[in-house]
Short mmCIF file of C-alpha atoms in Angstrom, two decimals:
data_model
loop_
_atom_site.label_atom_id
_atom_site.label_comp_id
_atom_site.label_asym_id
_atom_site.label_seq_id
_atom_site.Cartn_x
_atom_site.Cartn_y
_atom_site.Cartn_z
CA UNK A 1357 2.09 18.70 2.36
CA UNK A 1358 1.47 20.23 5.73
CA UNK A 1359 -2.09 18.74 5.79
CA UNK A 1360 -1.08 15.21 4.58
CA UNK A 1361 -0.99 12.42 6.68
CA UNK A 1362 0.27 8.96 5.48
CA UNK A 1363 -0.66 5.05 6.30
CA UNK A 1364 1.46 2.89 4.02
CA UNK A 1365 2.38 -0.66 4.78
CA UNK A 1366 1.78 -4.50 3.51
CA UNK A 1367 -1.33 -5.82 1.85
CA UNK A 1368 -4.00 -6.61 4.31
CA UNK A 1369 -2.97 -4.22 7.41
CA UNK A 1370 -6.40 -2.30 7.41
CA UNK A 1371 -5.01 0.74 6.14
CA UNK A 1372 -7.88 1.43 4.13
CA UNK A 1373 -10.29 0.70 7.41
CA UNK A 1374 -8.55 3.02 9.61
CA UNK A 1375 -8.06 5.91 6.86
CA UNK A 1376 -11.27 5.50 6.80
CA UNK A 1377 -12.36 5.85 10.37
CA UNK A 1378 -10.24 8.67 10.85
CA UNK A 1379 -11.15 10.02 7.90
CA UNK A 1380 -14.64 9.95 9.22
CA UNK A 1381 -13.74 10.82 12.78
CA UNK A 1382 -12.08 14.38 11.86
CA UNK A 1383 -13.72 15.13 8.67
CA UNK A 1384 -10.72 15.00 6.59
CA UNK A 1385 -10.90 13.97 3.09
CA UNK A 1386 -9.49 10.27 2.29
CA UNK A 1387 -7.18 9.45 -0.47
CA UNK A 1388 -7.22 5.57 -1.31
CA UNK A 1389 -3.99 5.20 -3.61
CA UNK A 1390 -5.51 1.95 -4.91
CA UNK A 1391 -8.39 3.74 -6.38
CA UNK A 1392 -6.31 5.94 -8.60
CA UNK A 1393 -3.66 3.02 -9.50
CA UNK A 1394 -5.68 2.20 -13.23
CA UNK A 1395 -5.82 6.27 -13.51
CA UNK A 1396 -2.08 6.64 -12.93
CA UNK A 1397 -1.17 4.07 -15.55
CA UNK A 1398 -2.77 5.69 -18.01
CA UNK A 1399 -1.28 8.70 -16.87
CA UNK A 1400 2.66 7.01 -17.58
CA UNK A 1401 4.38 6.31 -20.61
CA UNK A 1402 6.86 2.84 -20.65
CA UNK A 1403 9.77 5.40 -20.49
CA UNK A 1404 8.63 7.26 -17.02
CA UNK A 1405 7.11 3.82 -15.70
CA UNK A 1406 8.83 0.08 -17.49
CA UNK A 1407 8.20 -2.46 -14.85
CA UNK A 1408 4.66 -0.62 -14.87
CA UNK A 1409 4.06 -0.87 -18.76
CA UNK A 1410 5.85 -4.20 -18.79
CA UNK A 1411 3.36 -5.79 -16.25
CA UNK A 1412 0.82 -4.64 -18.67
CA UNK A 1413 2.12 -6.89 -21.49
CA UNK A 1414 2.10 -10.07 -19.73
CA UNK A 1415 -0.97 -12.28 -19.75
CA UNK A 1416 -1.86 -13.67 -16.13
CA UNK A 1417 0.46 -16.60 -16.05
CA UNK A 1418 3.43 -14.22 -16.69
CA UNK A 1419 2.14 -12.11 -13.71
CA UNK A 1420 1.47 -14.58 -10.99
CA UNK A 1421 2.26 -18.13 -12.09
CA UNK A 1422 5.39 -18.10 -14.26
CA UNK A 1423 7.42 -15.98 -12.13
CA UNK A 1424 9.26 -16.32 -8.71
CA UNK A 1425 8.45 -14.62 -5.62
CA UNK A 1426 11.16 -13.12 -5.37
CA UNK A 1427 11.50 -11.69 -9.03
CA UNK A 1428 8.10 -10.31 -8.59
CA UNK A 1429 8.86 -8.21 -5.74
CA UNK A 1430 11.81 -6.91 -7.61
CA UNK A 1431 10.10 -6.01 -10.74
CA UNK A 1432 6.57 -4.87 -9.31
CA UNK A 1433 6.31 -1.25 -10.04
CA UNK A 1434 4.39 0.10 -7.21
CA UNK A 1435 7.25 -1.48 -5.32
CA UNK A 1436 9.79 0.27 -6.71
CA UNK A 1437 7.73 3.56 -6.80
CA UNK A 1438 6.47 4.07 -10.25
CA UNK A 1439 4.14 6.74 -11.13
CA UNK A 1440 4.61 7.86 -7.29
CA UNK A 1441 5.03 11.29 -8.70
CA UNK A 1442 1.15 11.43 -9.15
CA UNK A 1443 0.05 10.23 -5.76
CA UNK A 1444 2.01 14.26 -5.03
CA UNK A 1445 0.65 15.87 -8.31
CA UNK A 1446 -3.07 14.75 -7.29
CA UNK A 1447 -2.63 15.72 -3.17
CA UNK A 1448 -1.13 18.97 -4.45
CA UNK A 1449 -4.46 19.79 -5.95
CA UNK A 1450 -6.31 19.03 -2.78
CA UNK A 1451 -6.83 22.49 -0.95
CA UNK A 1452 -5.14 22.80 2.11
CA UNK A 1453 -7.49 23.92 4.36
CA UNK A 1454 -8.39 20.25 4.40
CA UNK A 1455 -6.61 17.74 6.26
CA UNK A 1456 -6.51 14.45 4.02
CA UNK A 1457 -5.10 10.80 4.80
CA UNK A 1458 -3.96 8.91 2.29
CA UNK A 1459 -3.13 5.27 2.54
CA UNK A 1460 -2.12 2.63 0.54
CA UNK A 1461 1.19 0.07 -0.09
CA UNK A 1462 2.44 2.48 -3.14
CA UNK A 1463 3.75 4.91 0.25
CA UNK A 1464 7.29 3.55 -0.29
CA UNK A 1465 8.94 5.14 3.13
CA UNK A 1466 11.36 6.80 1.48
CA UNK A 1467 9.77 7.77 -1.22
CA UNK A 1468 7.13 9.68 1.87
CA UNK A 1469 9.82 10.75 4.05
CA UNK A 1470 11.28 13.97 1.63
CA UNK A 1471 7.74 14.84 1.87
CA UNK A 1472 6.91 15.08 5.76
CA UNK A 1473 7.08 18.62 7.26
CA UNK A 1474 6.68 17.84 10.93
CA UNK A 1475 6.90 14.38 13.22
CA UNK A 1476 3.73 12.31 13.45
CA UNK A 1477 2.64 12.31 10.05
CA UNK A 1478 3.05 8.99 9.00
CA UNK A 1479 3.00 5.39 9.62
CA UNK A 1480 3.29 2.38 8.37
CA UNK A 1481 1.19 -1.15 9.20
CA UNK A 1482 3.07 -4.31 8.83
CA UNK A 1483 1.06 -7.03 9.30
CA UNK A 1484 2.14 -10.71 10.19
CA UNK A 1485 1.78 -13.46 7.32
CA UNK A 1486 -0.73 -15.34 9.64
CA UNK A 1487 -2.78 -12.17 9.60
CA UNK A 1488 -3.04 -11.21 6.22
CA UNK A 1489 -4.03 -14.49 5.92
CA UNK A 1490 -6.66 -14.25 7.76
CA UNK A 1491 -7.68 -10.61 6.42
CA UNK A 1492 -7.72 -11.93 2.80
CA UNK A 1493 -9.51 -14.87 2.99
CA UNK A 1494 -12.19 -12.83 5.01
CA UNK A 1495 -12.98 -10.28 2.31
CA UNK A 1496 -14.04 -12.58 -0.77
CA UNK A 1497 -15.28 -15.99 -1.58
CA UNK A 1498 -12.24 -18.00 -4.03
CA UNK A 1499 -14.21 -17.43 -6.96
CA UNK A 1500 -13.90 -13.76 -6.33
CA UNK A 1501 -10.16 -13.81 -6.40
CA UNK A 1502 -8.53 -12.56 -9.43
CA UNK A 1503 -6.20 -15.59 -9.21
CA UNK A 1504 -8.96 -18.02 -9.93
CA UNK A 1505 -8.28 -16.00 -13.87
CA UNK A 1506 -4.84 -17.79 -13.85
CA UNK A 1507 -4.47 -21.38 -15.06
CA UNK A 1508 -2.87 -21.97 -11.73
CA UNK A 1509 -4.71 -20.08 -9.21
CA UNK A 1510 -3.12 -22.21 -6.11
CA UNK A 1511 0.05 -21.20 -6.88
CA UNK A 1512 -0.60 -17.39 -8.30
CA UNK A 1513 -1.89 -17.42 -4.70
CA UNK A 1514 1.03 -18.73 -3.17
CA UNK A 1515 3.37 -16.84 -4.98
CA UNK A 1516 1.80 -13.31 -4.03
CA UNK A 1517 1.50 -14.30 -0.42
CA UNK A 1518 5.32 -15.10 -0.45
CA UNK A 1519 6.12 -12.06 -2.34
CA UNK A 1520 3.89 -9.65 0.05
CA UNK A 1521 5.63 -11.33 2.87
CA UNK A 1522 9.09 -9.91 1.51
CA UNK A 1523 7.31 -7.18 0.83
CA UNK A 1524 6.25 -6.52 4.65
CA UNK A 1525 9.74 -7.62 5.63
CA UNK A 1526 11.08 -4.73 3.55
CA UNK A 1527 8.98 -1.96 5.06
CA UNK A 1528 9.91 -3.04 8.64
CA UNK A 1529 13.60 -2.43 7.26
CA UNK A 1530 13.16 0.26 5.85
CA UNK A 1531 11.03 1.94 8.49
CA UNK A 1532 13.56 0.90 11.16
CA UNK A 1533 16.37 2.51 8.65
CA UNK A 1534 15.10 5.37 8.20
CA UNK A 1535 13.52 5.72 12.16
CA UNK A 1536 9.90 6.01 10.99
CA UNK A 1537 7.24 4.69 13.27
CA UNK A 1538 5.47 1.46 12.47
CA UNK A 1539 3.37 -1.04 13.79
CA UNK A 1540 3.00 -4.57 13.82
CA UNK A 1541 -0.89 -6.13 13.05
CA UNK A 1542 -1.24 -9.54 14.04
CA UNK A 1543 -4.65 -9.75 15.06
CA UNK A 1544 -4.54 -9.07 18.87
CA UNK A 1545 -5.64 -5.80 18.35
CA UNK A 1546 -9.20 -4.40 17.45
CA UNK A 1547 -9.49 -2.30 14.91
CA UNK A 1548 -10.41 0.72 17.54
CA UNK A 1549 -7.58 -0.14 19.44
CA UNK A 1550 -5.54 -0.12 15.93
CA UNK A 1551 -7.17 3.25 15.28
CA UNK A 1552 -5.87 4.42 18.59
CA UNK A 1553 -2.56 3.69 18.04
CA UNK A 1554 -2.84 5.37 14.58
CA UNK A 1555 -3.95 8.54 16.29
CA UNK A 1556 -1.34 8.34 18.81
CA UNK A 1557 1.32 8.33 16.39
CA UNK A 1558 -0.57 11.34 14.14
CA UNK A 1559 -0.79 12.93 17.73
CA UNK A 1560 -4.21 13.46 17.56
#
């Protein structure tokens, strides 16, 4: 994993946009662990992966309406690392020759941190409530949202903003913990600014 380097963090950092620009920027190949997430499940059976295969069962409601915050953090799988064995089995395929980046909120720090050879190869972007936000409600109209499928969308979207907070809370503890570097977005940087910190930490 030499030629790996990793952006995890919370749901609507810009992970994807600045894997993507540095991606771009160096000519490295990008791995987007959302893309492969439908893939993956497939790839699991309920004994390898049950808060995975039991999230499958449930209609909407049961996913995002019916449930607490706090119960769906606990039982979401990417949370608690499911089927993070094949984010390693597909980079292990990637030639090394290539650099690659891959980013995504499945990069569980210590799930990554077995995995890094050499300082500088990861990092995680927390971002504040206020800014995700912000992020979210600038990437799709409401009927867009895949809440608007639940028969209470105001509160499936309430409940997953509360549970991605605790989410973000539990990266910054964990990052702290474990003395991996992170960094806060709340919206008073630009993304090349953003980017720039990124490649500071990658030492780049």
């Amino acid at each position: 994993m030499r030629h790996v380097y990793w952006i995890g963090g919370g749901s609507g950092a810009g992970k994807s946009t600045i894997a993507r620009r540095l991606a771009d920027r160096h000519g490295w190949r990008l791995y987007a662990t959302d893309d492969v997430m439908a893939d993956h499940a497939r790839r699991t059976s309920a004994a390898e992966a049950p808060f995975l295969h039991e999230f499958m069962a449930m209609d909407m409601d049961e996913r995002w309406v019916d449930r607490s915050p706090e119960t769906m953090l606990e039982t979401f799988h990417w949370f608690r690392g499911e089927a993070f064995g094949l984010i390693v089995e597909d980079l292990a395929r990637i030639p090394p020759k290539t650099p690659v980046v891959v980013e995504g909120f499945r990069l569980l720090p210590h799930l990554v941190m077995p995995l890094l050879t050499e300082p500088g190869r990861a990092v995680w972007l927390l971002p504040t409530p206020e800014f995700r936000q912000v992020a979210f409600r600038s990437r799709a109209t409401p009927e867009g949202r895949f809440t608007q499928r639940t028969g209470d969308p105001g509160r499936a979207d309430h409940n997953i903003a509360v549970r991605d907070a605790l989410f973000t809370m539990r990266l910054h503890e964990e990052t702290a913990r474990l003395g991996l570097p992170a960094i806060t977005v709340d919206g008073t940087m630009t993304e090349d600014e953003l980017t720039e910190r990124v490649s500071e930490v990658f030492r780049l």
